[in-house]
Structure formats: structure tokens, C-alpha cells
Tab-separated table of C-alpha atoms in Angstrom:
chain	number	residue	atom	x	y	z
A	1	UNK	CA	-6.600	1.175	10.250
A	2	UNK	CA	-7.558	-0.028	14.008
A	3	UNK	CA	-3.863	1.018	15.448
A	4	UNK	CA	-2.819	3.814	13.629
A	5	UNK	CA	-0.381	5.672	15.616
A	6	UNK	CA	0.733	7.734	12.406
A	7	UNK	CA	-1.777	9.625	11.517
A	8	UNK	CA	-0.527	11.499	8.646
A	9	UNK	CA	-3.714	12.295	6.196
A	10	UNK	CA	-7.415	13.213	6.514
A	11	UNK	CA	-10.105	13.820	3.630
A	12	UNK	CA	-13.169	15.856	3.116
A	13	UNK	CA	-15.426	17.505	0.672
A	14	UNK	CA	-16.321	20.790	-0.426
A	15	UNK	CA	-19.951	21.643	-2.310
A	16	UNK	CA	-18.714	24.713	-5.038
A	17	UNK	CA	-22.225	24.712	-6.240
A	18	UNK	CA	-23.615	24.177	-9.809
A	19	UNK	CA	-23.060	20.395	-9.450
A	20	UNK	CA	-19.072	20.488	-8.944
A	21	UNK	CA	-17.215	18.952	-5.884
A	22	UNK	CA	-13.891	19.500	-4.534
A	23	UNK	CA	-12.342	16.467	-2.571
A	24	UNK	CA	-9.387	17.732	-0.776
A	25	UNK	CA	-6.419	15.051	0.825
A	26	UNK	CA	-4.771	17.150	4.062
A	27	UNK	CA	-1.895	15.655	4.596
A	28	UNK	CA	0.515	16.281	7.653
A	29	UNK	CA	2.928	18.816	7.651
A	30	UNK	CA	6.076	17.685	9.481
A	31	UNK	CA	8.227	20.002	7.469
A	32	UNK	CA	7.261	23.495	9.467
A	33	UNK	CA	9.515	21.616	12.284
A	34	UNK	CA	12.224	20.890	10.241
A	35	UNK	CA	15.335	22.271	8.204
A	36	UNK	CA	16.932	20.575	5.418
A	37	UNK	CA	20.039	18.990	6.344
A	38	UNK	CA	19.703	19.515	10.123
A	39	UNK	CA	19.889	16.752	12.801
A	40	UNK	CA	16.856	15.540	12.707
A	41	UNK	CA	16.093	15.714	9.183
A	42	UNK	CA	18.807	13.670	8.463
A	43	UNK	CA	18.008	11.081	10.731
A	44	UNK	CA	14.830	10.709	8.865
A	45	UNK	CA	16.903	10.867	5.590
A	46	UNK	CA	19.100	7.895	6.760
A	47	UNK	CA	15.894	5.540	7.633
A	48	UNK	CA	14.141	6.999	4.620
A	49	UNK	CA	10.823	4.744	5.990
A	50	UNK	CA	8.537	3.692	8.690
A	51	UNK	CA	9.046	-0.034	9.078
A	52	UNK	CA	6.418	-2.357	10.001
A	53	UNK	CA	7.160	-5.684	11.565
A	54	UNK	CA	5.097	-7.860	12.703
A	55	UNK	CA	5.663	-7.777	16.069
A	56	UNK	CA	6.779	-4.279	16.617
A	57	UNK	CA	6.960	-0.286	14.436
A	58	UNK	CA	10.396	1.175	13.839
A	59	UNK	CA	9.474	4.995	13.241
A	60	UNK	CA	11.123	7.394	11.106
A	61	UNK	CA	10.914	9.914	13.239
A	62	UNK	CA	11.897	9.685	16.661
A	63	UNK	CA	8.112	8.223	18.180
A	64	UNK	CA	7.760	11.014	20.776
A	65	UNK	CA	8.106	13.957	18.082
A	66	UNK	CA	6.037	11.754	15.818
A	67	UNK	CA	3.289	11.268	18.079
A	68	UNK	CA	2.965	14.381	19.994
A	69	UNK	CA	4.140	17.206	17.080
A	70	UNK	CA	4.049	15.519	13.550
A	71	UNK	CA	0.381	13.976	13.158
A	72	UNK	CA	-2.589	15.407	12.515
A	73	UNK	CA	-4.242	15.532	16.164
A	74	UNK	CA	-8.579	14.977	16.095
A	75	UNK	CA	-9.847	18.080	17.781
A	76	UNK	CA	-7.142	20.764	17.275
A	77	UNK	CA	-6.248	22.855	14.361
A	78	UNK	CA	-2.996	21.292	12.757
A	79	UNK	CA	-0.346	22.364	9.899
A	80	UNK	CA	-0.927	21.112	6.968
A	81	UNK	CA	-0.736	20.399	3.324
A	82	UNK	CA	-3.838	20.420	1.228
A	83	UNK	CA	-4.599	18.892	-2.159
A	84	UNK	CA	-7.808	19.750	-4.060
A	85	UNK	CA	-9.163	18.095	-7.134
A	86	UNK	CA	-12.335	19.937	-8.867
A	87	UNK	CA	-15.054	17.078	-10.428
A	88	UNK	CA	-18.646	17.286	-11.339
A	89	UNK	CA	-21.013	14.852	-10.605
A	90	UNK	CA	-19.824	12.338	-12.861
A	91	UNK	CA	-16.392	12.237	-10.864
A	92	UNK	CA	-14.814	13.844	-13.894
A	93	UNK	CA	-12.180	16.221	-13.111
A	94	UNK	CA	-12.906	19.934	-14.281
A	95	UNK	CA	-8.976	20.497	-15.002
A	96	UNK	CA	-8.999	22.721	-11.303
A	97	UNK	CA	-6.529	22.131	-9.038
A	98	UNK	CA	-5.625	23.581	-5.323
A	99	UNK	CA	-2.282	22.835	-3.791
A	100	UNK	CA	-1.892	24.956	-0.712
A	101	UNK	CA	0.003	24.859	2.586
A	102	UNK	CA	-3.177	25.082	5.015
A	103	UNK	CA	-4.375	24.822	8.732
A	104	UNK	CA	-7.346	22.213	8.874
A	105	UNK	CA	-9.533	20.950	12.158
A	106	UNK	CA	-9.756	16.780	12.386
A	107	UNK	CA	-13.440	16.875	13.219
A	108	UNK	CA	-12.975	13.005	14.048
A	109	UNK	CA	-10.453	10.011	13.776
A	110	UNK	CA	-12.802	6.914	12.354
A	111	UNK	CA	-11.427	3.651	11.579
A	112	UNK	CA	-12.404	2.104	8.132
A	113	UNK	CA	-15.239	-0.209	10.017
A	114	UNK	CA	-16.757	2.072	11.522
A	115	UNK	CA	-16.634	4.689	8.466
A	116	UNK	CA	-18.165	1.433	6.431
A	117	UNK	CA	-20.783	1.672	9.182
A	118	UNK	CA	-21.948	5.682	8.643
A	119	UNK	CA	-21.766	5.633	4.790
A	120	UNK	CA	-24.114	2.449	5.301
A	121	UNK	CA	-27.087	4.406	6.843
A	122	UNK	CA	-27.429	6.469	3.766
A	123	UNK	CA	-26.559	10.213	3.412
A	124	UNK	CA	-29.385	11.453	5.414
A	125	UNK	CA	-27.307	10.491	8.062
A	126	UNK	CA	-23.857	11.322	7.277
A	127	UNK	CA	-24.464	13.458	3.699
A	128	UNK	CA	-20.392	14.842	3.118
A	129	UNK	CA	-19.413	11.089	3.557
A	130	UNK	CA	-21.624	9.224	1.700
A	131	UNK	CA	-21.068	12.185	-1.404
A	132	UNK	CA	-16.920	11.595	-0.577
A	133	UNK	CA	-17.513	7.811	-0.883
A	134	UNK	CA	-19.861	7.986	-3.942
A	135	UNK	CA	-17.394	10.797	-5.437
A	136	UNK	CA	-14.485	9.086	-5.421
A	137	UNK	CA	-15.915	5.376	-6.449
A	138	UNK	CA	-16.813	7.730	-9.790
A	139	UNK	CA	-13.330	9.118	-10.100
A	140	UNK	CA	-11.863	5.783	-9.748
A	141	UNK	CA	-14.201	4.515	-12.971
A	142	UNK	CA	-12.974	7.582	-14.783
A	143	UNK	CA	-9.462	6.780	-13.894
A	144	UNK	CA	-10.226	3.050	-15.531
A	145	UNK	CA	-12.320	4.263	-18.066
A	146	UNK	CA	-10.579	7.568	-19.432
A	147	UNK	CA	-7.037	7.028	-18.201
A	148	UNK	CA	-6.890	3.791	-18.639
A	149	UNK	CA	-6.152	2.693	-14.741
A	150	UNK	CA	-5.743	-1.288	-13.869
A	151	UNK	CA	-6.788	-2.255	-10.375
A	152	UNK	CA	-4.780	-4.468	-8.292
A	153	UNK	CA	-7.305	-5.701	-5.507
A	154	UNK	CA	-5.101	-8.903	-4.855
A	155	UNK	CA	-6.071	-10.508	-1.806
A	156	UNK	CA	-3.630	-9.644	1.394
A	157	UNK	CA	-3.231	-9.743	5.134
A	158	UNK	CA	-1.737	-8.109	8.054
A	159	UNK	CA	0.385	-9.955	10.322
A	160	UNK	CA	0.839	-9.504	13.645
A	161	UNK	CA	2.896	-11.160	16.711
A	162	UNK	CA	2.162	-10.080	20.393
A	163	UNK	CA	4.256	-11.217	23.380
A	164	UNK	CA	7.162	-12.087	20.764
A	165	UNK	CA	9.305	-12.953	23.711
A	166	UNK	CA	7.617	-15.947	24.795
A	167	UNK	CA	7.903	-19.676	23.859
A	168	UNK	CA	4.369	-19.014	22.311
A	169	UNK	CA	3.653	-15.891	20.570
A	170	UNK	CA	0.517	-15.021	19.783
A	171	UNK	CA	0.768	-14.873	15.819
A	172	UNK	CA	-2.564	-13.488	13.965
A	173	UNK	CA	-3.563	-12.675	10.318
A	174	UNK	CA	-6.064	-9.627	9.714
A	175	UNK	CA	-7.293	-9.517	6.140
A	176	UNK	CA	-7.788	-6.645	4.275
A	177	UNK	CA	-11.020	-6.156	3.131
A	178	UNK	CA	-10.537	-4.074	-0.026
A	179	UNK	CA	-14.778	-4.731	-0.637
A	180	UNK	CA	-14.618	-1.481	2.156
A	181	UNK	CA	-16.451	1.723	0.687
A	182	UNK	CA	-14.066	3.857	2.957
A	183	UNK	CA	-10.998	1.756	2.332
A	184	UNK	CA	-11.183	2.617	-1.070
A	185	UNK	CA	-12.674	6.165	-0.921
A	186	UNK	CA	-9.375	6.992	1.389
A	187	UNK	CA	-7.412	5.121	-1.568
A	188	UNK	CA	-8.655	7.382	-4.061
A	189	UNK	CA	-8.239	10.828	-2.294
A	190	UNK	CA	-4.631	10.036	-2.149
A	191	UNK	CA	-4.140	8.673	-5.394
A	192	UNK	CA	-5.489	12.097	-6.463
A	193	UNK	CA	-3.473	14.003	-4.185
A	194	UNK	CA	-0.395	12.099	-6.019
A	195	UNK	CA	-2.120	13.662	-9.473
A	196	UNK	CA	-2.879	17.114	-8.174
A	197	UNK	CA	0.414	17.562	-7.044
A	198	UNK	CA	1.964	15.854	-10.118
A	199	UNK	CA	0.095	18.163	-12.824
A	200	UNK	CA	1.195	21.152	-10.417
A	201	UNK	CA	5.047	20.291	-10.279
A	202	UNK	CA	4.929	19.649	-14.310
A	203	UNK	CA	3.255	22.907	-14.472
A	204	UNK	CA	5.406	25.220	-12.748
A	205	UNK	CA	8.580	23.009	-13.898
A	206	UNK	CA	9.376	21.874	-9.909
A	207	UNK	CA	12.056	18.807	-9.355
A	208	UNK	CA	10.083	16.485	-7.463
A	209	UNK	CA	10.342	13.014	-7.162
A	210	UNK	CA	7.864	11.936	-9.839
A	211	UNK	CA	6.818	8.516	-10.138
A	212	UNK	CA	5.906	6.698	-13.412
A	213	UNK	CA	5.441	3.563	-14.715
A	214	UNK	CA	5.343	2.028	-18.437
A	215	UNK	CA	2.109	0.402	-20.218
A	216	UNK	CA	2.450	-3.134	-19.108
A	217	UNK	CA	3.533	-6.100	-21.164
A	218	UNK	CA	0.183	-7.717	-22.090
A	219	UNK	CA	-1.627	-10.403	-21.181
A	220	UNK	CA	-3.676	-10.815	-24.020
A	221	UNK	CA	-7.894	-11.951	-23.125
A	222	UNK	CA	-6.777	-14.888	-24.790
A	223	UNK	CA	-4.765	-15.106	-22.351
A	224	UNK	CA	-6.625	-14.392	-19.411
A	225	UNK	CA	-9.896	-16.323	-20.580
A	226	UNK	CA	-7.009	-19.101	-19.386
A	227	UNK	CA	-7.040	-18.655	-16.322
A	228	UNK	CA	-9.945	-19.186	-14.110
A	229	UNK	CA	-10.992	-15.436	-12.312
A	230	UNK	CA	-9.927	-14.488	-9.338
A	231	UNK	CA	-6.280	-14.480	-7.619
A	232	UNK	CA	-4.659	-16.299	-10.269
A	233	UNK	CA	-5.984	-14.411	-12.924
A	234	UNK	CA	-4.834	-10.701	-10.865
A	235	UNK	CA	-1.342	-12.921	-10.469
A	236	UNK	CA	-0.888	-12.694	-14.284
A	237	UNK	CA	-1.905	-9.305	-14.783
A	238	UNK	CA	0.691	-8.202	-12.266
A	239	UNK	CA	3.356	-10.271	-13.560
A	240	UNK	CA	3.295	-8.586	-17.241
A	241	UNK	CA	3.399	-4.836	-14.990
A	242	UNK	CA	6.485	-3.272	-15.754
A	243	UNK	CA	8.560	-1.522	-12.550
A	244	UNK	CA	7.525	1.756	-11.611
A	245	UNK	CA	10.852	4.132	-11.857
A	246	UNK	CA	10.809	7.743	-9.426
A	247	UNK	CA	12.696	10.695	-11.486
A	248	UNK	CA	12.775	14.189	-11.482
A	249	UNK	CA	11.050	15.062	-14.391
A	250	UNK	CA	7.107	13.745	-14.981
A	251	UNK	CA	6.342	10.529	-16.697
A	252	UNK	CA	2.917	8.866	-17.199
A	253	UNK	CA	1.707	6.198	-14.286
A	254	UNK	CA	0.474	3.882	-16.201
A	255	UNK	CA	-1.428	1.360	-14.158
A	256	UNK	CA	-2.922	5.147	-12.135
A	257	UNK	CA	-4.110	6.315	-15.842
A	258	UNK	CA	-2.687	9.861	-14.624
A	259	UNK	CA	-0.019	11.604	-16.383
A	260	UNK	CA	2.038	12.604	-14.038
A	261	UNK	CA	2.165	11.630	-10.250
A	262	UNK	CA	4.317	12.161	-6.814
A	263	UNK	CA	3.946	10.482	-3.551
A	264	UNK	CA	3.160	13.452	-1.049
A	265	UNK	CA	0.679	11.316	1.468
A	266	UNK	CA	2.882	10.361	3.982
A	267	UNK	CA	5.983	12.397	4.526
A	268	UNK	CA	5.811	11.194	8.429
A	269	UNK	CA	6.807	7.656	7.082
A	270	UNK	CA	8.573	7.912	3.901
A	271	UNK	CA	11.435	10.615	3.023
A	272	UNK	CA	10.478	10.569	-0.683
A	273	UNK	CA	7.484	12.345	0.348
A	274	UNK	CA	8.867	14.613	2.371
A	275	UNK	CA	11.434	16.101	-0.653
A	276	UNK	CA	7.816	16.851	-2.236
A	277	UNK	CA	7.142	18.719	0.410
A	278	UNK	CA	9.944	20.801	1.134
A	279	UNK	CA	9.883	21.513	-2.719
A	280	UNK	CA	6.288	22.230	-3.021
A	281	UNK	CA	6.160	24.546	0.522
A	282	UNK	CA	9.066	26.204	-0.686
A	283	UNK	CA	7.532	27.010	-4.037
A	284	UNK	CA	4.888	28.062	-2.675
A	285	UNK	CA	5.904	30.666	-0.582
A	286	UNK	CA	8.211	32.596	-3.608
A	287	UNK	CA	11.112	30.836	-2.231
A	288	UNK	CA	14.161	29.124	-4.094
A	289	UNK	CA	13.530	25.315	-4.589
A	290	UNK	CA	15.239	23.317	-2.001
A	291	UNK	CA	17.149	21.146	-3.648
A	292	UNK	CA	18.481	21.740	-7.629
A	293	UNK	CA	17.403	19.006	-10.061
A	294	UNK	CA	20.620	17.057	-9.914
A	295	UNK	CA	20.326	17.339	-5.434
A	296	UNK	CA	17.265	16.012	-5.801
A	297	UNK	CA	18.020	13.533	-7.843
A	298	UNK	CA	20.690	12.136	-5.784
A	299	UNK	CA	18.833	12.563	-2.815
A	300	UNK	CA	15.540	10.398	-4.103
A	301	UNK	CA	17.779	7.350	-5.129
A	302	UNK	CA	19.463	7.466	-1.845
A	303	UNK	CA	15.979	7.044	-0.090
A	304	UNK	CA	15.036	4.522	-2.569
A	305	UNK	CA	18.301	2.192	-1.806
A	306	UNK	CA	17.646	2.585	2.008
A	307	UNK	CA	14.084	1.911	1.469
A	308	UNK	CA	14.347	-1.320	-0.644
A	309	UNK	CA	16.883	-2.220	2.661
A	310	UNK	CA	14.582	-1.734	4.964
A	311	UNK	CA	11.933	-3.485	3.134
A	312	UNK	CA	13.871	-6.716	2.739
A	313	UNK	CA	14.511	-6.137	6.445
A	314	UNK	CA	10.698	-6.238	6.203
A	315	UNK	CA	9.832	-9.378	4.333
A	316	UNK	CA	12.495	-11.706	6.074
A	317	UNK	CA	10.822	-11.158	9.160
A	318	UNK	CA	7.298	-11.322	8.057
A	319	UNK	CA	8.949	-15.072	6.899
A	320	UNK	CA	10.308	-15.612	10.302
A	321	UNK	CA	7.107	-14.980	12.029
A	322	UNK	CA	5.162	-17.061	9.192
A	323	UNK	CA	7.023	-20.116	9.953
A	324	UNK	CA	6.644	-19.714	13.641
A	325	UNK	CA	2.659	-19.522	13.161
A	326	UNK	CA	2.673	-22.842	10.770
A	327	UNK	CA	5.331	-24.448	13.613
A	328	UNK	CA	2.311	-23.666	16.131
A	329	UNK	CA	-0.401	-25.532	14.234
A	330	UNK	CA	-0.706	-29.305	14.780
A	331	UNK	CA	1.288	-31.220	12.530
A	332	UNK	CA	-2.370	-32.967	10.685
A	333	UNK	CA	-3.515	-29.488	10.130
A	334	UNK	CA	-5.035	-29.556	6.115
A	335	UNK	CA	-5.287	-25.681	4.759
A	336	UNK	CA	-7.345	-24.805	2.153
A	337	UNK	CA	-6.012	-22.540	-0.949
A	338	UNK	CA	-5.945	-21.341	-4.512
A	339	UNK	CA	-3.009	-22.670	-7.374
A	340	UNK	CA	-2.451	-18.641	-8.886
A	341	UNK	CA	1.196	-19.477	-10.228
A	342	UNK	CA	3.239	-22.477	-11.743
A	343	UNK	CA	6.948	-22.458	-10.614
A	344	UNK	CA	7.569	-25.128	-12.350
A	345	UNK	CA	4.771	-26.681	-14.295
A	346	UNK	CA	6.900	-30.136	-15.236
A	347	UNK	CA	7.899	-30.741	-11.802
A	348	UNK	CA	4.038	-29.565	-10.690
A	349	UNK	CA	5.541	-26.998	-8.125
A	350	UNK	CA	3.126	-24.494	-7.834
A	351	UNK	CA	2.499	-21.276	-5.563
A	352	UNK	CA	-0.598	-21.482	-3.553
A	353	UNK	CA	-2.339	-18.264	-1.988
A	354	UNK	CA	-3.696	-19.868	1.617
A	355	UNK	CA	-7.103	-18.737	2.700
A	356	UNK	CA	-6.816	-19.072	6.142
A	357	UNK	CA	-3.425	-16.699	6.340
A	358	UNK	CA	-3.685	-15.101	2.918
A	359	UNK	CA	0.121	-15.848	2.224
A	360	UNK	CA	1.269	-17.294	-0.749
A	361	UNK	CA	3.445	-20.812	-0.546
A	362	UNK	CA	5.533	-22.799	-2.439
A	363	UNK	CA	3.359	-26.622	-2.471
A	364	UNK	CA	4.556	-29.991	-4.476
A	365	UNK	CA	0.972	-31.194	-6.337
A	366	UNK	CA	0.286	-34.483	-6.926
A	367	UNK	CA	-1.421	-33.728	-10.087
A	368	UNK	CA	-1.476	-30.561	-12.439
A	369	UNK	CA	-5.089	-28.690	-12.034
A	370	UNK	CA	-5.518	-24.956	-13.907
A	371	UNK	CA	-4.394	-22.225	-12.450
A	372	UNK	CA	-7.486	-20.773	-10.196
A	373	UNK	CA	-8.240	-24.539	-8.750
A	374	UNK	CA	-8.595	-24.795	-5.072
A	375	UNK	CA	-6.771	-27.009	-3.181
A	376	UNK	CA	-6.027	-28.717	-0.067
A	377	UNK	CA	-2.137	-28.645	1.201
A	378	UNK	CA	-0.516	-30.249	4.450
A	379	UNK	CA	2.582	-28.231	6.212
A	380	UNK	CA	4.865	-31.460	6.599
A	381	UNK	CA	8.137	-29.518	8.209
A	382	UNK	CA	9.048	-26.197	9.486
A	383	UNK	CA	12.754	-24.900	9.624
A	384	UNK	CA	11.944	-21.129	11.776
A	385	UNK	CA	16.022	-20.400	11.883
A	386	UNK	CA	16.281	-21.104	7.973
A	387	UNK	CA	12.884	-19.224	7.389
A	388	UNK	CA	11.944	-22.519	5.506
A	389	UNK	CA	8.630	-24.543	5.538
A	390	UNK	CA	7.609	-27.996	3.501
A	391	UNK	CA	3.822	-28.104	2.009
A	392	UNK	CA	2.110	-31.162	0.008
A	393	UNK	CA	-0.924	-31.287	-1.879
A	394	UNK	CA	-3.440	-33.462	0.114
A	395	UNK	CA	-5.338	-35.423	-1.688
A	396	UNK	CA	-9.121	-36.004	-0.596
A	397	UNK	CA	-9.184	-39.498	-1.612
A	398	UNK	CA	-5.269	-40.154	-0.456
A	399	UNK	CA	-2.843	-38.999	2.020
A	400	UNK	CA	-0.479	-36.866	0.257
A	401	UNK	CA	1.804	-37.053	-2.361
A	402	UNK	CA	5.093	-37.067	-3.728
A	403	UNK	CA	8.502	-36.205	-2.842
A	404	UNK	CA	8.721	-32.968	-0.334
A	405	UNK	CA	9.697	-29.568	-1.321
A	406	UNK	CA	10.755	-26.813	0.925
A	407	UNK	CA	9.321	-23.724	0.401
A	408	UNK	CA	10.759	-20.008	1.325
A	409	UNK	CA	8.008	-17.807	1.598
């Protein structure tokens, strides 16, 4: 993304011949700087995440050592960790694996725009790309098709707040475009560095934090043909997921269609990754794991509580800063939206994805429409110190309707 100070992965592709491909994730290698259990490690260990606010990025890692020693640098030969998946043309994997601890040259930093721009001129202008991009789209129906893999492509957006000091900020909403060919070809070379280095720590028997996640709960198509398609539709699929649960020993990922999977992509930003990697570099080079099963253990639910802290840190400020944008609009401001969710149906309280912000609110309807309908809703009050907002239906042929509710985001 455009602003990327953390720059803690890069991709390419590697022609074996005969019609096979290799796609490799490199992913930064901030453990060659660290020991386990020293000063700085455990000041990593006790944020256990990068948080991203709105108006400002609270590191994991000191920012200076971050910047200037832990990501991958364009132009230089850096330290890293490199995860190759074997496929033929089809994007079927070949059952051939690399997981190595590697030095790799960034040839160049793109963002996903203008990386949507190259793989659009064809591959007789940028051929490793465009194969990548192609590649990967094919590993991703094989995932879906073979493993079983549900996709998730619910609509979202980035918020942002500049000069958060002032009587005024300047509150903006970037949407992610998930229709982006390099968006999701990045996606997929770390989904299959999660695999790669899942089926290697379930091979050699390695405690790593695996990930997994049960077959979800339904919905039936009878179900589904319910609901109009689109957001409301993806909002009952992901309501009938069950939670994901991070172990020691491997479990099926369900919703990946992989059989085992661990989060190595970003040990810069979250400590879970970074056990993998002290694990992995450690197995790799004939050394005694780390951490014993029951250390690790302890060690990935500790992240995991810090992290779900620092995530609700997270989300109540994201809420701050929403209500501050809708106090900012003039009060006869109608925004348009989607019904994906009754709260409750009998009292026709409904959650409403907006278009215009791509932020789901809670919105008293005047009437009861199917979920899918698009509507039009009015932001009557805004309470910023109670994180609180009030949104009505507007009706086109009315004014509004009904009693008020107000909504937490």
C-alpha cells in the first residue's frame, strides 16, 4: 500500500522448466538482530503487534531499528526468509516445497496501482509479473476448487485522520479495491507461504504456532438464494465461520482449504510470526528448537491476549474518529447504503454497510426491505466522547421515520 513504512515481504517467480513454476514469498528477517529473551525482543514480545490508528502507527519495534535495519530495503541485498511453492501451469502444486533462510535483492518497491498498471500492458512488457499474477489467480481456484477455500472479499476501507490536533481534522476513507490483480496476487503468495511453512513444520514435527480453523456452520443455498448477492449475502457466510484457534500442533484451515498453516509474513509487526521464525531458522541450521512445545505454547497465547488488547485499542479509536467525520458533515447530509444484517428484525433495526465510508451502522428503518436492499439513511446526532452516533432511514417520498436509535459503531 501507498505508505508502507514496513516493508516486511517481497514476491517473485522462478521458471524450473518443463512447464513448472516456483513462486517464492521473501519475507524479512528481523530475527538475525535479535536473541530470544533479550531487551529488545521482549519489548516486541510485550506489544506483540504493529498498531494502526487512524491518525498515527505505533510500531513494534522501536521505528528507527524498524526502518533503517528490519525491512527489506529496494536496491540492496537483505536477510531474509524464503518460501517456495512448486506448481505447473495449472497453478497446481507439485507437492515441492523450499523453506530456506536466504539473501534476496528488492529489484523495486511498487505500490499495488501501479503494479495493476504493468500487469495491464500484457507480459511482453513485464513477462515474470504478469506469469506471478496469472500463477497465483490459478492457485487461488485450486485452493477453492480442490481444498475447498471460501473467499471473503467483503467490502472495506482505510481510515485516516491528518492534523488530529486541530478543531478540524482532516478525516478520509480509502477503499480497498480487492478487484486489484496485484492486491490479490500479493494475497496469495503469502497465503502460500503460511502453507509451505505449515506442511514443513508438520513434517519435521516443529512447535510452531499453527493456525486452524473448523468447517463452518452452513448456510445452506437455500439459504443464501435469500439473500440478495453481494455484502449481505458475504455477511451471512461469515457469520456461520467458526473462530480460527493458533496451537502448537497442525490443524486444517478451513476457509484457506490448506491443511496445515502458520503466519510467518510479517514478523516486523506481529510476534506470532516471529516465534515461526526463530523456530524455523533455528531448525534449519541443526540447532535445538527455541522454545519446547509447552514454551511455545505459553508464549503464543500471551501474544494473542496482548494482541486482541491492542486491537480493541484499535477499533475504539477507529469509532472515535468515525464519529468525528459524521460530526463534520452537515446535519441534512442523506448517505446512501446496503441493509446486510437484521439486529433486530421486529423492531426493524438493521446494520447498514455505507457506500460513501464503507463502515457498517446501526440505522432504525421505517419499513422492513430484504436483506441486500439499498437504502438511504440520515445521521440525526453525534455523541464523539461516547463514540455514539443516531441514523434514520430516509424515506424518498417522506422525511424520516420513527423513533431514534443510537448506534455504536
Amino acid at each position: 500500500d501507498v505508505g508502507t513504512r514496513e516493508v516486511d515481504d517481497g514476491v517473485s517467480i522462478e521458471d524450473l522448466g518443463g512447464g513448472h513454476y516456483r513462486i517464492w514469498a521473501h519475507i524479512a528477517d528481523p530475527s538475525r538482530l535479535l536473541l530470544p529473551g533479550s531487551v529488545l525482543d521482549s519489548h516486541a514480545a510485550s506489544r506483540s503487534t504493529s498498531v494502526y490508528l487512524p491518525d498515527q502507527t505505533v510500531m513494534m519495534f522501536p521505528k528507527d531499528i524498524v526502518l533503517q535495519a528490519m525491512s527489506l530495503m529496494t536496491g540492496q541485498v537483505n536477510n531474509a526468509m524464503s518460501f517456495g511453492l512448486d506448481m505447473d501451469a495449472s497453478g497446481a502444486p507439485t507437492g515441492k516445497t523450499v523453506v530456506a533462510a536466504s539473501r534476496v535483492r528488492c529489484t523495486y518497491q511498487l505500490s499495488y496501482e501501479e503494479a495493476d498498471e504493468l500487469i495491464g500492458l500484457g507480459p511482453e512488457f513485464e513477462p515474470e509479473l504478469c506469469m506471478l499474477s496469472e500463477l497465483t489467480s490459478k492457485h487461488r481456484d485450486w485452493r477453492r476448487d480442490v481444498g475447498g477455500a471460501q473467499e471473503f472479499q467483503y467490502p472495506d476501507s482505510v481510515m485516516k485522520v491528518k492534523n488530529a490536533r486541530l478543531e478540524q481534522p482532516d478525516i478520509s476513507f480509502n477503499v480497498i479495491d480487492w478487484t486489484s490483480s496485484s492486491r490479490s496476487m500479493v494475497a496469495e503468495c503469502m497465503i502460500a507461504a503460511g502453507g509451505v511453512a505449515g506442511a514443513f513444520g508438520s513434517r519435521e514435527r516443529l512447535a510452531l504456532p499453527y493456525r486452524g480453523q473448523n468447517e463452518p456452520n452452513g448456510p445452506s443455498q437455500e439459504e443464501l438464494q435469500k439473500v440478495m448477492d453481494g455484502p449481505a449475502r458475504l455477511v451471512m457466510r461469515r457469520s456461520r465461520m467458526t473462530a480460527s484457534t493458533t496451537t502448537t500442533s497442525p490443524a486444517r484451515h478451513a476457509s484457506l482449504g490448506l491443511d496445515a498453516y502458520v503466519q510467518v509474513t510479517s514478523p516486523i509487526r506481529r510476534y506470532v510470526d516471529l516465534l515461526a521464525h526463530y523456530q524455523l531458522k533455528a531448525h534449519l541450521h541443526g540447532r535445538q528448537p527455541v522454545y519446547s512445545e509447552s514454551e511455545m505454547n505459553d508464549m503464543i497465547q500471551k501474544s494473542l491476549a496482548n494482541s486482541r488488547e491492542a486491537m480493541k485499542v484499535q477499533r475504539e479509536t477507529e469509532k472515535y474518529w468515525c464519529v468525528q467525520y459524521f460530526a463534520q458533515q452537515p446535519k441534512d447530509t442523506v448517505y446512501s447504503g446496503i441493509l446486510v444484517k437484521w439486529i433486530k428484525e421486529d423492531s426493524k433495526l438493521g446494520l447498514v454497510l455505507l457506500d460513501e465510508t464503507v463502515r457498517e451502522i446501526l440505522c432504525k428503518l421505517g419499513t422492513k426491505p430484504p436483506l441486500g436492499s439499498s437504502l438511504l439513511v440520515k445521521c440525526t446526532r453525534t455523541e464523539p466522547a461516547n463514540c455514539r452516533m443516531q441514523f434514520l432511514e430516509v424515506n424518498p417520498n417522506t422525511s424520516n421515520v420513527g423513533p431514534a436509535i443510537r448506534s455504536r459503531l
